[in-house]
Coordinates of C-alpha atoms in Angstrom, one line a residue:
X234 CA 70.7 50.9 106.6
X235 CA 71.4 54.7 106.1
X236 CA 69.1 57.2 107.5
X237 CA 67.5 59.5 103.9
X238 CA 69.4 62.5 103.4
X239 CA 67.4 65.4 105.3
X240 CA 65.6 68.3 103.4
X241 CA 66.8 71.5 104.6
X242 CA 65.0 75.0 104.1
X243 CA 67.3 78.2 104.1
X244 CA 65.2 81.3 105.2
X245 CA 67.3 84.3 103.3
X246 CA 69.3 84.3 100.6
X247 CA 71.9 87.3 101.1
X248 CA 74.9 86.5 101.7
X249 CA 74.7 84.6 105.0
X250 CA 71.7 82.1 103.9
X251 CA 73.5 80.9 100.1
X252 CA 77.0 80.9 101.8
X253 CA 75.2 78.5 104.3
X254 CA 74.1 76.5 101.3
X255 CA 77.1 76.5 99.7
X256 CA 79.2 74.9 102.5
X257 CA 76.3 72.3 102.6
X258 CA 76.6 71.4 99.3
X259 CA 80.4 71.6 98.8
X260 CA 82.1 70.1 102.8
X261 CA 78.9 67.9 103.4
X262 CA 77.4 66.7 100.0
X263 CA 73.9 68.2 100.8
X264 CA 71.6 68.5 97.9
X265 CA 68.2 68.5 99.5
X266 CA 68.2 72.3 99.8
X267 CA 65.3 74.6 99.3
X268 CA 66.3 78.4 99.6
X269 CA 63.7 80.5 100.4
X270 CA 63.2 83.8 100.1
X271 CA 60.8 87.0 99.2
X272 CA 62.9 88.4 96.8
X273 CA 66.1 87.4 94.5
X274 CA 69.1 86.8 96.1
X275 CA 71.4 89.5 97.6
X276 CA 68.8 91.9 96.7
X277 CA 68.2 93.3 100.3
X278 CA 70.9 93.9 102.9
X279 CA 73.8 92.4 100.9
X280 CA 73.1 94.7 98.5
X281 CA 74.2 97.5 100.6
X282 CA 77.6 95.5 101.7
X283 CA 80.2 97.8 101.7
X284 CA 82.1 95.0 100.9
X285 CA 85.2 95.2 102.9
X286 CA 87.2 92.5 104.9
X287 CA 89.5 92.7 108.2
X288 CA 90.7 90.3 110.5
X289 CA 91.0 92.9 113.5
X290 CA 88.7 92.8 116.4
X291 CA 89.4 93.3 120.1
X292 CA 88.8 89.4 121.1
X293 CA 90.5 86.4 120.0
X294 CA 87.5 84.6 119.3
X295 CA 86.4 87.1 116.5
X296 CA 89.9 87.2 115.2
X297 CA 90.3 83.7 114.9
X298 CA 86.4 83.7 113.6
X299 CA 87.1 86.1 110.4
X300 CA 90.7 84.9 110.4
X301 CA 89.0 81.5 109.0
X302 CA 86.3 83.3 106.8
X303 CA 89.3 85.5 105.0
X304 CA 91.1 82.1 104.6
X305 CA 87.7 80.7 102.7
X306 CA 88.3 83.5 100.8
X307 CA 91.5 83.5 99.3
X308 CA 90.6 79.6 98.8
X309 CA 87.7 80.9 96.2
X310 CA 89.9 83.7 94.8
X311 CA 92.5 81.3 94.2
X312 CA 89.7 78.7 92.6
X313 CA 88.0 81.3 90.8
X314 CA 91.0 83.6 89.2
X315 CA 90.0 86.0 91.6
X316 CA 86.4 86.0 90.2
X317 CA 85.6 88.4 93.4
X318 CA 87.6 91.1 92.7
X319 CA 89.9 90.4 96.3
X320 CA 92.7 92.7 97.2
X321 CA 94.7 93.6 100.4
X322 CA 95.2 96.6 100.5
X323 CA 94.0 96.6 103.9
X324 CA 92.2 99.0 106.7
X325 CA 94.1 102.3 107.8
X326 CA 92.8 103.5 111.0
X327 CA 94.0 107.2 111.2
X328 CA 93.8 109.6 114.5
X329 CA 95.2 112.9 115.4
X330 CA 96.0 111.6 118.8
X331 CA 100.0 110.6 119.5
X332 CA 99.0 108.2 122.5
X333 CA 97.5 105.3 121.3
X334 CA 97.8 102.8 124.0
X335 CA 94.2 102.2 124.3
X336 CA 94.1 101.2 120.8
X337 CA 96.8 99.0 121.3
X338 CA 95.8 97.4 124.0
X339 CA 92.8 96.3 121.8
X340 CA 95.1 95.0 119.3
X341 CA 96.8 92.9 121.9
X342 CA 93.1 91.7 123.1
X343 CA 92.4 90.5 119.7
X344 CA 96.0 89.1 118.6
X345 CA 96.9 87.7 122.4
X346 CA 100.4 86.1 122.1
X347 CA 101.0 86.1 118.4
X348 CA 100.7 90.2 118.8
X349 CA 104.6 90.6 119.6
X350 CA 104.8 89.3 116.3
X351 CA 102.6 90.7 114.5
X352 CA 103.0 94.6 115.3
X353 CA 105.5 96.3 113.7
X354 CA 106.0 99.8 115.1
X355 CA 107.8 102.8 112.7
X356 CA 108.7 105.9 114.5
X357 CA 111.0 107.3 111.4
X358 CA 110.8 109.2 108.6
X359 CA 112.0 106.2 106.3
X360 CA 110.4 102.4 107.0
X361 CA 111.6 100.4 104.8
X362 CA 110.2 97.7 106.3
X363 CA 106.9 99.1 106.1
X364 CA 105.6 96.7 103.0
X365 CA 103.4 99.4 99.8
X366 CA 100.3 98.8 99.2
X367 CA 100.3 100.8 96.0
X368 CA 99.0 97.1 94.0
X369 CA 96.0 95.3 94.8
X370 CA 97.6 91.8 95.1
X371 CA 95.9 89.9 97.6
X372 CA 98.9 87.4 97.6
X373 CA 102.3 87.8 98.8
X374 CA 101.1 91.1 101.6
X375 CA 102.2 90.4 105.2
X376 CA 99.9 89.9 107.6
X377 CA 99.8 91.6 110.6
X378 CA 99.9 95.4 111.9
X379 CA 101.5 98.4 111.0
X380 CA 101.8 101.0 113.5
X381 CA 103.0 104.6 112.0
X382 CA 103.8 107.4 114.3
X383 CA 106.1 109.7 112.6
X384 CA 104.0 112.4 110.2
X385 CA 106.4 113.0 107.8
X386 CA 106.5 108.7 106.5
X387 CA 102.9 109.4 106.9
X388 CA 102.7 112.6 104.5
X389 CA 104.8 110.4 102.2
X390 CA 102.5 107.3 101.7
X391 CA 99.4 108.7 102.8
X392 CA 99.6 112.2 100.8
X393 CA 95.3 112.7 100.7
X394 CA 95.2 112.5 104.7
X395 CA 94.7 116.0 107.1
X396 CA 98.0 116.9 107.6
X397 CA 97.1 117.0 111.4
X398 CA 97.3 112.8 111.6
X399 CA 99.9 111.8 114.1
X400 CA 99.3 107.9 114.2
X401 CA 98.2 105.5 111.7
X402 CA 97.2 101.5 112.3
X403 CA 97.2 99.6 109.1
X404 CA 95.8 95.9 109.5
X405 CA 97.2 94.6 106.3
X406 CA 95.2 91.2 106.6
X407 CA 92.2 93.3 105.2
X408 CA 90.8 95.1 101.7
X409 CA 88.2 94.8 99.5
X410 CA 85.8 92.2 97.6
X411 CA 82.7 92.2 95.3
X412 CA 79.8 90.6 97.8
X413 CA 78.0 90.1 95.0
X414 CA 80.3 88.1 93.3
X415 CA 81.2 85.7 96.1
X416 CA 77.2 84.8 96.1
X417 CA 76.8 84.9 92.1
X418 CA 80.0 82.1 92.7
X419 CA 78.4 80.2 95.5
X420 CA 75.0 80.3 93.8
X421 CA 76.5 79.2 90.8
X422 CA 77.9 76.1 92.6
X423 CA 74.6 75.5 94.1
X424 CA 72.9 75.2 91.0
X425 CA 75.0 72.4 89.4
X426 CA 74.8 70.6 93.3
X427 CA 71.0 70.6 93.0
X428 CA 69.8 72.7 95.4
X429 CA 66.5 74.5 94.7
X430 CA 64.9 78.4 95.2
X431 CA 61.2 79.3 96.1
X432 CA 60.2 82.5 95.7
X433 CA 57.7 83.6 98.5
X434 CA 57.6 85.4 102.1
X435 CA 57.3 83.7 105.0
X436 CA 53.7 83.6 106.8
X437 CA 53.9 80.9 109.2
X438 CA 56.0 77.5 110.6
X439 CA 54.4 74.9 112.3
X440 CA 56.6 72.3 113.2
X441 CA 55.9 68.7 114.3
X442 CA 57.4 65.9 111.8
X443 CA 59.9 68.6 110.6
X444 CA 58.6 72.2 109.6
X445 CA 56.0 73.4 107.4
X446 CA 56.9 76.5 105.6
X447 CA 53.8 78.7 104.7
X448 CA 54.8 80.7 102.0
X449 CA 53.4 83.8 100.2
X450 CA 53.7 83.7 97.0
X451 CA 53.1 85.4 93.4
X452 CA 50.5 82.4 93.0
X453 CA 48.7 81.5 96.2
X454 CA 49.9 80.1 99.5
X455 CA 52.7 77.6 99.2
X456 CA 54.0 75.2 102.1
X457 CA 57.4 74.1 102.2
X458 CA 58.0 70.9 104.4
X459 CA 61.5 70.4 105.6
X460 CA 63.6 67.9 108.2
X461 CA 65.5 70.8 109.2
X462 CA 65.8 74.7 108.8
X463 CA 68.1 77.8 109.0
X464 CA 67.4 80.8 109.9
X465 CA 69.2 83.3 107.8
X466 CA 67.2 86.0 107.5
X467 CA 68.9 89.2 108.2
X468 CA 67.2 91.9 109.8
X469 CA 64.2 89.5 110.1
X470 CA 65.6 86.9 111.7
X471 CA 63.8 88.0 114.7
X472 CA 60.6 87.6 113.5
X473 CA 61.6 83.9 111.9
X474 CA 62.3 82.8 115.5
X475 CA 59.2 84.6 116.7
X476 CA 57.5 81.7 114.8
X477 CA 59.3 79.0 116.3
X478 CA 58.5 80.3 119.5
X479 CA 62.2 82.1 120.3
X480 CA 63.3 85.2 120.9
X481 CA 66.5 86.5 119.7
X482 CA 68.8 88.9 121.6
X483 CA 68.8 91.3 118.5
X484 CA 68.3 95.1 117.5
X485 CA 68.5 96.7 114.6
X486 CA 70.0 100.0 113.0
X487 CA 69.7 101.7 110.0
X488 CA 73.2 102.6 108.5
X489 CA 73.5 104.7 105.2
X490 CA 76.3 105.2 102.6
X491 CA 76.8 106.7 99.4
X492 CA 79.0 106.5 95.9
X493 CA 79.5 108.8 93.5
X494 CA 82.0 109.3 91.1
X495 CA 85.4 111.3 91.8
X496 CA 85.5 113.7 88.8
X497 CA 87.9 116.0 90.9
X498 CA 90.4 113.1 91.6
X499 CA 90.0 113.8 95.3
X500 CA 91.1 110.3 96.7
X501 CA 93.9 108.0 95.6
X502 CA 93.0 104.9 93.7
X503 CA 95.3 102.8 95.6
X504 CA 94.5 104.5 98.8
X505 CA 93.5 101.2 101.2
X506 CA 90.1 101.3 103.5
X507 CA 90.2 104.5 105.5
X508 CA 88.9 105.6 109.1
X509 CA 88.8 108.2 110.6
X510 CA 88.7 107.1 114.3
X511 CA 88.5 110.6 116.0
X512 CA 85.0 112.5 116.4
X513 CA 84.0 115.5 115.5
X514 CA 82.0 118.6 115.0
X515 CA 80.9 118.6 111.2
X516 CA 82.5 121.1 109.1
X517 CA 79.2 123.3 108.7
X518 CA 79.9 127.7 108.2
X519 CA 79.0 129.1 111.0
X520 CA 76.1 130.3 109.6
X521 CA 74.7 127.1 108.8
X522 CA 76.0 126.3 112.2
X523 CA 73.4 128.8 114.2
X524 CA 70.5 127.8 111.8
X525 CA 71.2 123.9 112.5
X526 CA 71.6 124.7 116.7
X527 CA 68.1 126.9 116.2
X528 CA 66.0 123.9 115.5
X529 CA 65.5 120.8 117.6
X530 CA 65.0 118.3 114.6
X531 CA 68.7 119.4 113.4
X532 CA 70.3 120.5 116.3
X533 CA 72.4 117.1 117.0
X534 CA 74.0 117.9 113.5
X535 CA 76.0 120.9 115.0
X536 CA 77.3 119.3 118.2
X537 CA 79.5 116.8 118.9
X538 CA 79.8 113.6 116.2
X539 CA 81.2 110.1 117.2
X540 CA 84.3 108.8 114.9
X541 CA 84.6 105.8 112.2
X542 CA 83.9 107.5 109.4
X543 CA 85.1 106.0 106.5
X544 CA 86.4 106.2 102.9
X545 CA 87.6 104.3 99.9
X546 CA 88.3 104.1 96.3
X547 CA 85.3 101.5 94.5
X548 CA 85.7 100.1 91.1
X549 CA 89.1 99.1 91.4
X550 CA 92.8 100.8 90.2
X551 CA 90.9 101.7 86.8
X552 CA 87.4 102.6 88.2
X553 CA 86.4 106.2 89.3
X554 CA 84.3 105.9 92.1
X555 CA 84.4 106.2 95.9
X556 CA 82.4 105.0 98.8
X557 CA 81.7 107.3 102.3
X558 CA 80.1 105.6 105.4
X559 CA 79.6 107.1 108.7
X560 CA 77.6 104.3 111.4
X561 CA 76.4 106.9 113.6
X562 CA 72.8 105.8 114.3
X563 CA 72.7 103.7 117.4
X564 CA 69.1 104.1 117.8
X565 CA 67.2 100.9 117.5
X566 CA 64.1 100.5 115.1
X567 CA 61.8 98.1 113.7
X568 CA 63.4 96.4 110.2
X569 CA 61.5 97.4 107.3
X570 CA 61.4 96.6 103.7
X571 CA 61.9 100.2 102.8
X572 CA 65.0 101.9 102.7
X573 CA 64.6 105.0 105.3
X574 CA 66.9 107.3 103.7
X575 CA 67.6 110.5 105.1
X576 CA 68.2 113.0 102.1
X577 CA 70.6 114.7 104.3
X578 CA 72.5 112.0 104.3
X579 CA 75.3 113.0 101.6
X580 CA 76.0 115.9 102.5
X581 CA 76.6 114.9 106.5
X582 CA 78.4 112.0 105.4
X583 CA 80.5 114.5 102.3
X584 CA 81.4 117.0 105.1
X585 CA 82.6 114.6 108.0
X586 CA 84.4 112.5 105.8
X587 CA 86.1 115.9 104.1
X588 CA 88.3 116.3 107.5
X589 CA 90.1 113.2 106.9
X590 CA 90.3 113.7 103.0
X591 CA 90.7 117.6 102.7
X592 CA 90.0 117.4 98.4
X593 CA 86.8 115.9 99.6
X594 CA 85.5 119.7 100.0
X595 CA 85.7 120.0 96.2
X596 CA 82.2 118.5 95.9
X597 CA 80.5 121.1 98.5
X598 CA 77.2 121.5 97.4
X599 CA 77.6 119.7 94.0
X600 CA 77.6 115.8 94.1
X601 CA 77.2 114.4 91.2
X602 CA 73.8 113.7 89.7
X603 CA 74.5 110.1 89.3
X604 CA 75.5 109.7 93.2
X605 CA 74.3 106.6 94.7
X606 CA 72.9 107.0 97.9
X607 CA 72.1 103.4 100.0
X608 CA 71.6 102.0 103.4
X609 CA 70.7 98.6 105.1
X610 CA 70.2 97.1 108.5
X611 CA 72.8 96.1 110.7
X612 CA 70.9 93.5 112.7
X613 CA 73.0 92.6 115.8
X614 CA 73.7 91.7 119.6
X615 CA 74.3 94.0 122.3
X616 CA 78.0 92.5 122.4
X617 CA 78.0 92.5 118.2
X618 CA 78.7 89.0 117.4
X619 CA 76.8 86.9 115.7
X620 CA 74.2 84.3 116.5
X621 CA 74.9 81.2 115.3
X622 CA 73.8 77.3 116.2
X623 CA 71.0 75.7 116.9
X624 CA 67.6 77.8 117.8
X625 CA 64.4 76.8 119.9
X626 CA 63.1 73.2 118.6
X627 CA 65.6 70.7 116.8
X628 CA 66.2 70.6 113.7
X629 CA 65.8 74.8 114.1
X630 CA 69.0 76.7 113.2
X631 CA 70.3 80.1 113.2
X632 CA 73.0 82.3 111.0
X633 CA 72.1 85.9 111.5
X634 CA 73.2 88.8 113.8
X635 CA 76.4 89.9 111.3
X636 CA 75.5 93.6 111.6
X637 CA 77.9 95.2 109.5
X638 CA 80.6 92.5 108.9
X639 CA 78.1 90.0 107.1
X640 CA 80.0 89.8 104.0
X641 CA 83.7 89.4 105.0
X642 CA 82.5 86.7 107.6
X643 CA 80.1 85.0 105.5
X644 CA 82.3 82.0 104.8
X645 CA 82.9 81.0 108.1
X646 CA 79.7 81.6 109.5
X647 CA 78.4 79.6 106.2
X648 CA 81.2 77.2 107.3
X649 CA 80.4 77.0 110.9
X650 CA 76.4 76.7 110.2
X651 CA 76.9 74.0 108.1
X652 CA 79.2 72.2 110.3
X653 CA 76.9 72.6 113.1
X654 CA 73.7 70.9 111.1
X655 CA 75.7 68.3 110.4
X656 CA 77.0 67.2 113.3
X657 CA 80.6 68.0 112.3
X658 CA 83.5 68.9 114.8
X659 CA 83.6 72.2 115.5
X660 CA 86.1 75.0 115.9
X661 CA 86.9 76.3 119.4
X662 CA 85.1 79.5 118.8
X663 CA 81.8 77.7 118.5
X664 CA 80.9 78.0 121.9
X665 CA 81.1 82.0 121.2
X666 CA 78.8 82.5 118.8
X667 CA 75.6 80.3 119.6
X668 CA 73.4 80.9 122.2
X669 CA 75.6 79.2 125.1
X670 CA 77.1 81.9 125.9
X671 CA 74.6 84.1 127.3
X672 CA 75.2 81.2 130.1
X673 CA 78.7 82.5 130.4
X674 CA 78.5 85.2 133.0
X675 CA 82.6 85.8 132.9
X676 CA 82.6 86.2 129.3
X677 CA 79.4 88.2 128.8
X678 CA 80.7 90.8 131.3
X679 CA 84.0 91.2 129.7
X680 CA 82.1 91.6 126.3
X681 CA 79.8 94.4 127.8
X682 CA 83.1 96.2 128.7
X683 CA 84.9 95.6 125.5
X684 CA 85.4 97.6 122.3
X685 CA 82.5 96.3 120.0
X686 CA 84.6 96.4 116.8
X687 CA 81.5 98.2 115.2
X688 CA 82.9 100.5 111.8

């Protein structure tokens, strides 16, 4: 006699929670799924993806962790006729600095033995070796590293960059994707598999024979009993687990970006992902200079300014837009349903970004009226990788902790969830992301040491 297939509720629906769903349904045949959520799905922090993808991170496990989510990836692509928008035109990491060995030391961390093979150094004017990236084919790019040190090949194919660049690491298994069409796809296969959505926000969980679900909702209270349940909700995964009696290892930051359109033409549509790894002092007059350093609110705005800021064309070859990002809060706070936007925002983020993209100074003090200006939680470890596996009482699971890289590692982590609810073998990289390895004192002290891949 077979045992009934298990209900399973999905706390979240951004990215994470349906992509969890989705490899339910589609590896395991699950169609007892509830979603659950306060809101419609990918309206919270998946709505703020930036919506990039990269396989580099200084440890093998991560590599070989988003390695598998970009291969999902290109499988849906492929399925879908590209329904989400992929390309791979990858991430260019840019630095004024000639000696770059600590970088690539972290490239050989995260590559280990395949990294011979994988980094292609060009010292020349000329590399013709050195694959374009002026299309946005996903298929047919090498994978691998590019490692530029010679400013005149990097004047010729990176003409918007300050002149002052002396090294350049492209990771060409990396580029762009719509977010929200990977989950309008996965929900879209979800719907025909059966699986269900309740509208409401959590309250309480009492477990026993399963879990009861205590939902607020638009009607009343409504309880939601399941045999099992995920815990996939993004910067409030935390307090999920509270009611379950766990606490997770998590903080949270509040990251910003904006968009506006590029009227001016000031950055290459074909121009892949860009960084700017090098910090800075933001390019304020002096005069605004003195007035920022005479008040203590705004004096941190005319000192010293980490790196990572980051650029790229949205909208695709034909679009007009751009994105900026600059990750510089690390101070922790409590997640909120409000975005806490700082109207200074644009013009910090216009201003540091303008030293890597010169024609960026065009829009001084005249955005666009349309601009778009954004920010979500980056809920993560101290280490930043994700926490995912079983959680607290069984039939309790987690998927959350993706701080900024929830989108391009949704489909593993979907994959991996899944897997892990049903019993499924495992890759070797499990281990890594679940709660074992806090138990690990070797690897958790070689994590605290580590780069933490955080962009």
């Amino acid at each position: 006699m077979t045992s009934p297939t298990p209900h399973i509720a999905i706390i979240g629906t951004g990215i994470i929670g349906i992509s969890t769903a989705y490899y339910l349904a589609k590896s395991f045949g699950q169609s007892k799924i509830t979603l659950i959520d306060r809101d419609q799905p990918m309206a919270f922090t998946s709505a703020q993806s930036g919506e990039n993808y990269r396989n580099w991170w200084p440890h093998p496990a991560m590599v070989a962790f988003t390695n598998r989510s970009i291969d999902l990836l290109e499988e849906i692509a492929r399925q879908s006729g590209n329904r989400i928008n992929m390309n791979r035109r990858g991430y260019a990491l840019a630095t004024r600095d000639s000696t770059i060995d600590a970088l690539v030391s972290q490239l050989h961390d995260g590559l280990g033995s395949s990294a011979d093979s994988l980094l292609r150094y060009h010292t020349g004017a000329t590399a013709n070796t050195y694959a374009p990236f002026d299309k946005p084919d996903w298929e047919g790019v090498p994978d691998g590293v590019d490692i530029l040190q010679n400013q005149s090949l990097i004047r010729q194919r990176f003409p918007s960059y300050d002149p002052e660049i002396q090294s350049i690491i492209h990771i060409r298994r990396a580029g762009d994707i719509s977010g929200q069409q990977l989950g309008m796809h996965m929900l879209d296969y979800l719907k025909e598999a059966g699986a269900k959505r309740v509208v409401g926000e959590v309250k309480s969980i009492d477990t026993g024979d399963g879990f009861r679900i205590a939902l607020a909702t638009a009607s009343g209270t409504k309880v939601v009993e399941a045999d099992q349940i995920v815990n996939a909700a993004g910067p409030f995964a935390d307090k999920i687990a509270e009611m379950l009696g766990v606490a997770l290892p998590v903080y949270h930051t509040f990251q910003q970006k904006v968009a506006f359109e590029d009227r001016a033409g000031a950055i290459p549509r074909a121009l892949p992902f860009s960084i700017d790894l090098d910090g800075q002092k933001i390019d304020w007059s002096p005069e605004e200079r003195d007035m920022l350093l005479e008040d203590p609110d705004f004096a941190w705005l005319a000192k010293d300014m980490p790196g990572a800021i980051h650029c790229r064309p949205d909208g695709g070859d034909n679009g007009k837009w751009i994105k900026l990002g600059w990750a510089y809060n690390d101070t922790p706070a409590a997640a909120t349903w409000d975005q806490q936007l700082d109207e200074n925002f644009p013009d910090i983020v216009l201003r540091g970004a303008s030293r890597l993209q010169p024609a960026l100074k065009a829009y001084y003090g005249q955005l666009p009226r349309n601009m778009h200006h954004y920010g979500g939680w980056y809920t993560m470890t101290e280490e930043n990788w994700p926490l995912i596996g079983p959680m607290g009482p069984e039939g309790a699971f987690m998927n959350c902790a993706l701080s900024g890289f929830g989108t391009m590692a949704a489909c593993a982590a979907g994959e991996l969830c899944a897997a892990t609810i049903a019993g499924d073998e495992l890759p070797d990289y499990a281990p890594c992301f679940s709660l074992a390895r806090y138990e690990d004192a070797d690897l958790m002290a070689a994590l605290q040491a580590a780069n933490k891949g955080v962009l």
